[in-house]
Short mmCIF file of C-alpha atoms in Angstrom, two decimals:
data_model
loop_
_atom_site.label_atom_id
_atom_site.label_comp_id
_atom_site.label_asym_id
_atom_site.label_seq_id
_atom_site.Cartn_x
_atom_site.Cartn_y
_atom_site.Cartn_z
CA MET C 1 -41.54 17.43 5.04
CA ASN C 2 -41.67 13.93 4.40
CA ILE C 3 -38.39 12.02 5.49
CA PHE C 4 -37.90 8.54 3.55
CA TYR C 5 -35.10 5.69 3.66
CA HIS C 6 -33.27 5.44 0.50
CA PRO C 7 -32.86 1.84 -0.49
CA THR C 8 -29.53 2.15 -2.53
CA ARG C 9 -27.78 4.00 0.12
CA PRO C 10 -27.21 4.72 3.57
CA GLY C 11 -29.04 7.37 5.36
CA LEU C 12 -32.16 9.58 5.07
CA VAL C 13 -33.03 11.80 2.23
CA GLN C 14 -36.18 14.24 2.12
CA GLU C 15 -38.94 14.02 0.02
CA SER C 16 -37.99 17.04 -2.03
CA GLU C 17 -34.57 15.47 -3.51
CA ILE C 18 -36.70 12.48 -4.71
CA ILE C 19 -38.83 14.84 -6.58
CA GLN C 20 -36.08 16.72 -7.83
CA ARG C 21 -34.67 13.69 -9.15
CA ILE C 22 -37.73 12.22 -11.12
CA ASP C 23 -38.47 16.15 -12.30
CA SER C 24 -34.85 16.13 -13.76
CA LEU C 25 -35.52 12.49 -15.65
CA ASN C 26 -38.58 13.65 -16.64
CA ALA C 27 -37.02 17.12 -18.37
CA ALA C 28 -34.19 15.18 -19.75
CA ALA C 29 -36.57 12.62 -21.49
CA GLN C 30 -38.43 15.38 -23.16
CA ASP C 31 -35.80 17.07 -24.39
CA MET C 32 -34.88 13.88 -25.95
CA ILE C 33 -38.73 13.06 -28.25
CA SER C 34 -37.56 13.56 -32.25
CA LEU C 35 -33.63 12.97 -30.99
CA ALA C 36 -33.02 9.94 -29.09
CA PRO C 37 -36.47 8.00 -28.77
CA ALA C 38 -34.61 4.69 -26.78
CA GLU C 39 -32.64 6.70 -24.74
CA GLY C 40 -35.89 9.02 -23.96
CA LEU C 41 -38.00 6.31 -23.28
CA ASP C 42 -35.56 4.50 -20.73
CA LEU C 43 -35.21 8.16 -18.78
CA SER C 44 -39.20 8.07 -18.97
CA LYS C 45 -39.39 4.45 -17.40
CA ARG C 46 -36.97 5.70 -14.78
CA ALA C 47 -39.03 8.88 -13.59
CA TYR C 48 -42.45 6.62 -13.56
CA GLN C 49 -41.10 3.97 -11.35
CA LEU C 50 -39.56 6.49 -9.10
CA ALA C 51 -42.76 8.44 -9.15
CA THR C 52 -44.93 5.36 -8.20
CA SER C 53 -42.01 3.94 -5.90
CA ALA C 54 -42.72 2.88 -2.29
CA GLU C 55 -42.16 6.28 -0.96
CA PHE C 56 -45.52 7.32 -3.00
CA ARG C 57 -46.95 4.47 -2.07
CA HIS C 58 -49.45 6.46 0.06
CA ASP C 59 -49.05 9.78 -1.16
CA PRO C 60 -48.29 9.47 -5.28
CA TYR C 61 -46.57 12.22 -7.39
CA PRO C 62 -49.24 12.70 -9.86
CA LYS C 63 -46.73 15.33 -11.61
CA GLY C 64 -43.75 13.14 -12.05
CA VAL C 65 -46.21 10.49 -13.38
CA ALA C 66 -48.14 12.39 -15.50
CA ASN C 67 -44.94 13.59 -16.86
CA ALA C 68 -43.24 10.16 -17.38
CA LEU C 69 -46.55 9.17 -19.38
CA PHE C 70 -46.50 12.20 -21.64
CA ASN C 71 -43.38 11.07 -22.45
CA MET C 72 -43.52 7.38 -23.21
CA SER C 73 -46.49 8.41 -24.97
CA HIS C 74 -44.46 10.53 -27.13
CA PHE C 75 -41.95 7.70 -27.88
CA HIS C 76 -44.02 4.63 -27.97
CA LEU C 77 -46.05 6.95 -30.76
CA GLU C 78 -42.34 7.49 -32.31
CA MET C 79 -41.22 3.57 -32.14
CA GLY C 80 -45.07 2.73 -33.90
CA ASP C 81 -46.78 1.31 -30.88
CA THR C 82 -49.84 3.60 -31.38
CA MET C 83 -52.50 1.90 -29.27
CA LEU C 84 -50.39 2.14 -26.18
CA ALA C 85 -49.38 5.66 -26.95
CA LEU C 86 -53.29 6.60 -26.73
CA ALA C 87 -53.76 4.84 -23.70
CA GLN C 88 -50.91 6.79 -21.86
CA ALA C 89 -51.82 9.81 -23.65
CA LYS C 90 -55.49 9.52 -22.38
CA GLU C 91 -54.54 8.77 -18.82
CA THR C 92 -51.84 11.87 -18.63
CA LEU C 93 -54.51 13.97 -19.76
CA ASN C 94 -57.07 12.90 -16.88
CA ILE C 95 -54.28 13.63 -14.26
CA PHE C 96 -53.69 16.83 -15.88
CA ASN C 97 -57.34 17.89 -15.93
CA GLU C 98 -57.42 16.69 -12.16
CA LEU C 99 -54.60 19.25 -11.51
CA GLN C 100 -55.85 21.72 -13.62
CA HIS C 101 -52.43 22.60 -15.22
CA SER C 102 -53.77 24.62 -18.40
CA LEU C 103 -50.29 24.12 -20.14
CA SER C 104 -49.96 20.58 -19.89
CA GLN C 105 -53.50 19.92 -20.65
CA ALA C 106 -53.48 21.42 -24.27
CA SER C 107 -49.69 19.59 -24.83
CA THR C 108 -51.36 16.51 -24.23
CA LEU C 109 -54.34 17.24 -26.11
CA ARG C 110 -52.30 18.01 -28.94
CA LEU C 111 -50.78 14.56 -28.52
CA LEU C 112 -54.11 12.93 -28.73
CA GLY C 113 -54.13 15.06 -32.14
CA ILE C 114 -50.92 13.81 -33.44
CA ILE C 115 -51.61 10.01 -32.52
CA TYR C 116 -55.45 10.27 -33.87
CA ILE C 117 -53.69 11.56 -37.16
CA HIS C 118 -51.80 8.78 -37.25
CA LEU C 119 -54.93 6.67 -36.56
CA ASN C 120 -56.92 8.42 -39.24
CA GLU C 121 -59.13 9.71 -36.76
CA TYR C 122 -59.27 12.99 -38.54
CA ASN C 123 -62.31 14.05 -36.82
CA LYS C 124 -60.78 13.32 -33.49
CA ALA C 125 -57.64 14.85 -34.24
CA MET C 126 -59.11 18.21 -35.39
CA THR C 127 -61.21 18.27 -31.90
CA SER C 128 -58.69 17.70 -29.78
CA LEU C 129 -56.59 20.30 -31.84
CA LEU C 130 -59.08 23.00 -31.78
CA LYS C 131 -59.73 22.52 -28.06
CA ALA C 132 -55.79 22.62 -27.36
CA LEU C 133 -55.49 26.12 -30.02
CA GLU C 134 -58.52 27.56 -27.79
CA MET C 135 -56.40 26.88 -24.25
CA ALA C 136 -52.80 27.64 -25.68
CA ARG C 137 -54.44 31.50 -26.72
CA HIS C 138 -55.05 32.02 -23.59
CA LEU C 139 -51.23 31.03 -22.15
CA HIS C 140 -49.43 33.42 -24.73
CA ASP C 141 -46.88 30.67 -25.27
CA ALA C 142 -45.91 31.18 -29.11
CA ARG C 143 -43.89 27.52 -29.00
CA LEU C 144 -47.23 25.56 -28.14
CA LEU C 145 -49.45 28.10 -29.88
CA GLY C 146 -46.86 27.16 -33.39
CA GLU C 147 -47.07 23.57 -32.65
CA ILE C 148 -51.12 22.98 -32.29
CA THR C 149 -51.06 25.09 -35.50
CA MET C 150 -48.42 23.30 -37.47
CA THR C 151 -50.50 19.89 -36.48
CA ILE C 152 -53.40 21.46 -37.42
CA GLY C 153 -51.61 22.02 -40.71
CA GLN C 154 -50.37 18.40 -40.55
CA THR C 155 -53.89 17.41 -40.25
CA TYR C 156 -55.26 18.95 -43.15
CA LEU C 157 -52.34 17.64 -45.11
CA VAL C 158 -52.75 14.26 -44.66
CA SER C 159 -56.71 14.51 -45.22
CA GLY C 160 -56.16 15.57 -48.71
CA GLU C 161 -56.79 19.46 -47.90
CA ILE C 162 -53.59 21.28 -49.28
CA GLU C 163 -54.75 24.82 -49.48
CA PRO C 164 -55.86 25.07 -45.71
CA ALA C 165 -52.73 22.80 -44.57
CA ILE C 166 -50.64 25.49 -46.41
CA THR C 167 -52.28 28.29 -44.51
CA GLU C 168 -51.49 27.10 -41.23
CA LEU C 169 -48.26 25.57 -41.44
CA LYS C 170 -46.90 29.06 -43.07
CA LYS C 171 -48.70 30.28 -39.66
CA SER C 172 -46.89 28.27 -37.28
CA ILE C 173 -43.61 28.83 -39.29
CA SER C 174 -44.13 32.77 -38.26
CA LEU C 175 -44.76 31.49 -34.56
CA PHE C 176 -41.47 29.41 -34.60
CA GLN C 177 -39.21 32.11 -36.59
CA SER C 178 -40.42 34.52 -33.92
CA ARG C 179 -38.38 31.93 -30.77
CA ASP C 180 -35.58 30.59 -32.97
CA LEU C 181 -37.12 27.27 -32.78
CA SER C 182 -35.05 25.07 -35.14
CA ILE C 183 -36.75 21.49 -34.36
CA GLN C 184 -39.97 22.35 -34.59
CA LEU C 185 -39.36 24.73 -37.97
CA SER C 186 -37.64 21.39 -39.48
CA PHE C 187 -41.06 19.47 -39.10
CA ALA C 188 -42.98 22.60 -40.52
CA TYR C 189 -40.54 23.26 -43.32
CA ASN C 190 -41.00 19.60 -44.19
CA TYR C 191 -44.89 19.21 -44.14
CA LEU C 192 -44.88 22.20 -46.16
CA ALA C 193 -42.65 20.70 -48.81
CA ALA C 194 -44.94 17.50 -48.76
CA ALA C 195 -47.67 20.09 -49.48
CA TYR C 196 -46.32 21.88 -52.58
CA LYS C 197 -45.28 18.22 -53.72
CA MET C 198 -48.70 17.01 -53.54
CA LEU C 199 -49.92 20.47 -55.88
CA GLY C 200 -46.92 19.84 -58.07
CA ASP C 201 -45.28 22.67 -57.49
CA PHE C 202 -41.75 21.17 -57.35
CA GLU C 203 -39.81 24.26 -57.49
CA VAL C 204 -41.26 25.53 -54.44
CA PHE C 205 -41.06 21.76 -53.03
CA ASP C 206 -37.03 21.84 -53.42
CA GLN C 207 -36.90 25.46 -51.81
CA TYR C 208 -38.85 24.08 -48.49
CA LEU C 209 -37.36 20.56 -48.54
CA GLN C 210 -33.70 21.87 -48.48
CA ARG C 211 -34.38 24.27 -45.67
CA SER C 212 -35.73 21.19 -43.51
CA ILE C 213 -32.33 19.11 -44.42
CA GLU C 214 -30.17 21.73 -43.24
CA LEU C 215 -32.20 22.24 -39.79
CA ALA C 216 -33.12 18.48 -39.46
CA GLU C 217 -29.33 17.24 -40.14
CA ASP C 218 -28.43 20.12 -38.23
CA MET C 219 -30.67 19.42 -34.96
CA ARG C 220 -29.96 15.85 -35.60
CA VAL C 221 -34.32 15.69 -35.63
CA LEU C 222 -34.45 11.92 -36.95
CA PRO C 223 -38.25 11.75 -37.92
CA VAL C 224 -37.71 14.79 -40.06
CA ARG C 225 -34.30 13.32 -41.54
CA ILE C 226 -36.03 9.99 -42.37
CA ASP C 227 -38.98 12.21 -44.25
CA ASN C 228 -36.84 14.08 -45.96
CA LEU C 229 -35.20 10.83 -47.42
CA ARG C 230 -38.17 9.50 -48.10
CA GLN C 231 -39.64 12.51 -49.79
CA LYS C 232 -36.24 12.75 -51.77
CA GLY C 233 -37.20 9.05 -52.92
CA GLN C 234 -40.75 9.91 -54.23
CA ASN C 235 -39.30 13.00 -56.29
CA GLU C 236 -36.64 11.05 -57.90
CA MET C 237 -39.38 8.64 -58.75
CA ARG C 238 -41.42 11.16 -60.01
CA LYS C 239 -38.10 11.98 -62.42
CA GLY C 240 -38.37 8.60 -63.15
CA ASN C 241 -34.65 7.97 -61.55
CA LEU C 242 -35.47 4.45 -59.85
CA ASP C 243 -31.85 3.58 -58.62
CA ASN C 244 -31.89 6.97 -56.62
CA ALA C 245 -35.31 6.81 -55.74
CA LYS C 246 -34.30 2.76 -53.92
CA ALA C 247 -31.33 4.73 -52.57
CA TYR C 248 -32.74 7.22 -50.88
CA PHE C 249 -36.00 4.69 -49.68
CA GLU C 250 -33.03 2.14 -48.57
CA GLN C 251 -31.47 5.10 -46.83
CA ALA C 252 -34.05 6.51 -44.49
CA ARG C 253 -35.40 2.46 -44.09
CA GLN C 254 -32.36 1.70 -42.41
CA MET C 255 -32.20 4.94 -40.21
CA ALA C 256 -35.96 4.13 -39.40
CA GLU C 257 -35.15 0.44 -38.59
CA HIS C 258 -31.87 1.97 -36.41
CA GLN C 259 -33.52 3.86 -34.00
CA GLY C 260 -36.80 2.17 -33.67
CA TYR C 261 -38.84 4.11 -36.04
CA GLN C 262 -41.40 0.83 -36.92
CA SER C 263 -43.84 3.31 -38.70
CA ASP C 264 -41.48 4.66 -40.86
CA GLU C 265 -39.74 1.56 -41.58
CA ILE C 266 -42.76 0.16 -42.70
CA SER C 267 -43.73 2.99 -44.84
CA CYS C 268 -40.25 3.07 -46.79
CA SER C 269 -40.15 -0.71 -47.31
CA ILE C 270 -43.40 -0.20 -49.15
CA TRP C 271 -42.05 2.67 -51.11
CA LEU C 272 -39.16 0.21 -51.70
CA SER C 273 -41.80 -2.24 -53.21
CA GLU C 274 -42.60 0.31 -55.35
CA VAL C 275 -39.79 0.47 -56.88
CA ASP C 276 -39.47 -3.31 -57.02
CA HIS C 277 -42.76 -3.08 -59.36
CA TYR C 278 -41.74 -0.34 -61.71
CA GLN C 279 -38.54 -2.53 -62.40
CA GLY C 280 -40.66 -5.52 -63.06
CA GLU C 281 -39.02 -7.32 -59.76
CA LEU C 282 -42.70 -8.96 -58.62
CA ALA C 283 -41.41 -11.21 -56.51
CA SER C 284 -39.47 -9.02 -54.53
CA ALA C 285 -42.47 -6.20 -54.28
CA VAL C 286 -44.50 -9.28 -52.72
CA GLN C 287 -42.35 -10.00 -50.38
CA ARG C 288 -41.83 -6.39 -48.74
CA LEU C 289 -45.63 -6.01 -49.12
CA LEU C 290 -46.20 -9.17 -47.24
CA ASN C 291 -43.71 -8.23 -44.61
CA ALA C 292 -44.97 -4.71 -43.96
CA ASN C 293 -48.65 -5.64 -44.04
CA ALA C 294 -47.52 -8.05 -40.88
CA ARG C 295 -45.95 -5.49 -39.05
CA ALA C 296 -48.54 -2.90 -39.79
CA GLN C 297 -51.12 -4.77 -38.56
CA THR C 298 -49.21 -5.85 -35.11
CA ASN C 299 -48.39 -2.48 -34.39
CA HIS C 300 -52.22 -0.87 -35.58
CA TYR C 301 -50.54 1.22 -37.96
CA GLU C 302 -53.54 1.28 -40.62
CA GLU C 303 -52.06 3.63 -43.07
CA GLY C 304 -49.53 0.95 -43.76
CA CYS C 305 -52.06 -1.69 -43.93
CA LEU C 306 -54.00 0.52 -46.18
CA ARG C 307 -51.36 1.09 -48.44
CA ALA C 308 -49.66 -2.83 -48.56
CA ASP C 309 -53.34 -4.49 -49.29
CA ARG C 310 -53.46 -1.83 -52.05
CA LYS C 311 -50.50 -2.53 -53.72
CA LEU C 312 -50.51 -6.07 -53.52
CA ALA C 313 -54.22 -6.63 -54.48
CA GLN C 314 -52.92 -4.59 -57.99
CA ILE C 315 -49.65 -6.96 -58.25
CA TYR C 316 -51.85 -10.31 -57.43
CA ALA C 317 -54.30 -9.13 -60.28
CA GLU C 318 -50.83 -8.74 -62.42
CA LEU C 319 -49.91 -12.14 -61.57
CA SER C 320 -53.26 -13.66 -62.38
CA ASP C 321 -53.74 -14.82 -58.80
CA TYR C 322 -56.85 -13.25 -58.44
CA ARG C 323 -57.84 -15.03 -55.23
CA LYS C 324 -55.29 -13.16 -53.40
CA ALA C 325 -56.00 -10.24 -55.37
CA TYR C 326 -59.65 -10.01 -54.10
CA GLU C 327 -58.24 -10.80 -50.61
CA HIS C 328 -56.55 -8.01 -50.33
CA PHE C 329 -58.56 -5.23 -52.22
CA GLN C 330 -61.32 -6.61 -49.16
CA SER C 331 -58.80 -5.72 -46.49
CA PHE C 332 -57.41 -2.48 -48.23
CA TYR C 333 -61.96 -1.74 -49.08
CA GLN C 334 -62.80 -2.39 -44.99
CA ILE C 335 -59.92 -0.11 -44.07
CA GLU C 336 -60.68 2.47 -46.60
CA GLN C 337 -64.43 2.74 -45.48
CA ARG C 338 -63.43 2.92 -41.83
CA ILE C 339 -61.51 5.78 -42.18
CA LYS C 340 -63.56 7.93 -44.57
CA ARG C 341 -66.61 7.23 -42.17
#
């Protein structure tokens, strides 16, 4: 066993002690996914630094590096830095492929699928997810199988294929219920609520949304709590209750801003601009959209760019500023065509 000098205290420590510390940091960080992104990212960085520190200069600790990168990719995705998340997930997969660690490979393929959803790369998302699903079936891990199935349902949902989305999400719910996985259930119920909202079945939408809200609030699942509020705002808009809608969107925006969920913050700002537009507050709507569009471009959040450009084109046309309307329509059209391809 290798023996190293510890720089922060006198004496010698065994390599196994450092490895245990790295593994503990990574495990603690993983527990913070969807709960405390800033704190989790800090722990992941500390684990990565230890796993690549002087003690491991000639003999790196690949499992520690890969787990730290996996966690950092999750946190960067949650905080809106999609391209950095993608690069870290790809590097994670390379390491786990070399280690031939099937469970971690499948988990990372699922993470890549989620990232590709955020990039509107639905074919790449489904390819990654189907590979992950095939691996997970041989591992007999109900949690992982449920998570991958749920993400397949999410992919169908965001690409507009509602019926297969509902089928996959209900499969995932059965798997989560068999293990009493409340955090995962809060996500699945939220996606299922969105699916029924898109179908126009608002009674079932309300039922699933309420189940999601109860679990997300009980478990403090931040991204689900934000989207629960956003969906409530959308439903209030449908019913014509614009002040209520604005209150829900603003509450979701503030929560996203406070916790560092930049994509969600941008999305909520765009929904607030929708309310401004309905209420005739066009100057406020335009300013929100311009700010949201600039931040979406910085964060490579194409869905945000797409929605902001489309809405700006509409409002500028109403204001008879046809040059700006055309510019934003062109930007919208180019992004839409790339996504369709």
